[in-house]
Amino acid sequence: MATDPAPIALDILNRVDDASFATALDGVFEHAPWIVEAAAGHRPFASLADLHTTLTGIVRDAPPEQRLALVRGHPDLAGKAARAGNLTSDSTAEQASAGLDRLSDDEYAAFHRLNDAYHAKFGFPFIVCVRRHGKESILVAFARRLENTPQTELDTALAEVLRIGALRLDQRVTATDRLPVHGRLSTHILDTHRGRPAEGVAVELFELTGADSARLVTRAVTNADGRTDAPLLAGRPLPTARYELRFHLGAYFAKLEVPLADPPFLDVVPVRFAIAEPEGHYHVPLLATPWSYSTYRGS
């Protein structure tokens, strides 16, 4: 499997020859080098957004049969090529980000049935920007989009191709601007018992992947400001999914020698929430005492 080209600065991309330009952006659109080859003649680009607009215009202005070939060049989700390890490096990483490389046999069977039904109806693979989704939301979108008309679904698939291309482009090219393809999840804990930020609280973020299962996404500890040193999720879209934040309050208050019952009334506080805006900013703070807590969606 070929490795991805190293990120390249936009000012350099504007100056290299056409072949080097195409090599640097190879794979931004799956098995469709004609898009970036056509873009080379539009240089120089003033910004990453300018380059993205040009690439998008090339796709939208292409003949219908060429746009259909672009869609057909994408792999099935959790399909035979994925299981055999025959995807591009971009597609491999993207499917893994949604856990599609860690499916149970029953889950693989469900994707296989949906892929077959989708191909039978539309004649091309189901395409979704998997970095914007959790596994459950992909399956929901899969079933919902099977009800679309062929033209509506082709338009939807092309829109998803452009989303995927925007994310890959943002990873490949460095510039003074960035594309609006990333979200952010953060938290903040206020100890209202002491009237100050809660420092040293262990925080865990889980993605809820079924009725009784959860996947650990990240762990962190709050700093002197009651925040984590870095956002819990950033630098990528926030996958549409259900989540649970677990705040280890019992250990925090015990360390401060606050008089507590044995066992303490509050130990690990879970806050369940859902993300529906992959490019949004979700702030999930906690206001806590040893005996109570509250939360809300902040900004």
XYZ file of C-alpha atoms in Angstrom, residues 120-236:
117
model
C -28.900 -3.452 -6.312
C -30.904 -0.224 -6.136
C -28.360 2.429 -7.152
C -25.513 0.667 -8.963
C -22.737 2.350 -6.977
C -21.322 2.029 -3.434
C -22.751 3.743 -0.381
C -20.534 6.723 0.402
C -20.487 8.636 3.652
C -17.771 10.745 5.239
C -17.102 8.251 8.028
C -14.951 10.670 10.044
C -18.185 12.544 10.796
C -19.942 9.468 12.165
C -19.935 6.749 14.742
C -20.762 3.200 13.733
C -24.415 3.437 14.767
C -25.049 6.687 12.893
C -23.522 5.181 9.736
C -25.994 2.305 9.876
C -28.874 4.727 10.480
C -27.820 6.838 7.469
C -27.365 3.687 5.377
C -30.924 2.509 6.023
C -32.415 5.983 5.593
C -30.681 6.684 2.309
C -31.852 3.405 0.811
C -35.258 5.134 0.612
C -33.909 7.894 -1.679
C -34.536 8.132 -5.404
C -31.517 7.315 -7.611
C -30.905 10.986 -8.525
C -31.247 12.191 -4.947
C -28.853 9.507 -3.796
C -26.305 10.282 -6.489
C -26.391 13.934 -5.442
C -25.992 12.889 -1.802
C -23.095 10.576 -2.629
C -21.306 13.345 -4.536
C -21.770 15.712 -1.587
C -20.164 13.104 0.665
C -17.288 12.689 -1.815
C -16.673 16.428 -1.540
C -16.762 16.253 2.282
C -14.185 13.465 2.210
C -12.056 15.444 -0.228
C -12.195 18.564 1.959
C -10.951 16.632 4.990
C -8.141 14.988 3.034
C -7.149 18.311 1.478
C -7.024 19.993 4.883
C -4.629 17.259 6.017
C -2.447 17.457 2.913
C -1.909 21.211 2.531
C -0.702 23.708 5.115
C -1.803 27.310 4.690
C -2.661 30.385 6.713
C -6.308 29.315 6.609
C -7.985 26.001 7.285
C -11.159 24.506 5.944
C -14.199 24.478 8.275
C -14.140 20.694 8.654
C -13.237 20.323 12.340
C -15.213 20.324 15.557
C -14.214 20.563 19.212
C -15.350 18.942 22.450
C -14.198 20.442 25.739
C -15.097 20.335 29.420
C -14.610 22.397 32.576
C -15.295 21.462 36.199
C -16.268 24.039 38.825
C -16.117 22.955 42.457
C -19.076 24.973 43.794
C -18.463 23.571 47.303
C -15.171 25.474 47.461
C -16.025 28.163 44.926
C -13.113 27.448 42.579
C -12.107 25.358 39.555
C -11.655 21.679 40.311
C -8.024 20.707 39.688
C -6.863 17.104 39.411
C -10.159 15.448 38.466
C -9.754 12.393 36.255
C -12.072 12.550 33.237
C -12.857 9.773 30.769
C -14.728 10.073 27.474
C -16.507 7.011 26.075
C -18.394 6.516 22.819
C -21.505 4.434 23.476
C -21.517 1.726 20.836
C -24.533 -0.344 21.850
C -27.070 -0.862 24.584
C -24.444 -2.058 27.054
C -21.085 -1.342 25.432
C -18.773 1.638 25.319
C -15.424 2.427 23.696
C -12.887 4.540 25.550
C -11.991 7.559 23.417
C -9.648 9.477 25.702
C -8.613 10.155 29.294
C -7.485 13.447 30.835
C -6.986 15.221 34.157
C -8.165 18.764 34.833
C -5.609 21.505 35.362
C -5.583 24.473 37.754
C -8.301 26.150 35.674
C -10.555 23.109 35.963
C -10.086 22.359 32.256
C -8.162 19.705 30.387
C -4.902 20.907 28.842
C -6.251 20.111 25.363
C -9.812 19.620 24.115
C -11.139 16.096 24.537
C -11.703 15.968 20.783
C -10.282 18.420 18.235
C -8.550 18.605 14.871
C -11.206 16.459 13.197
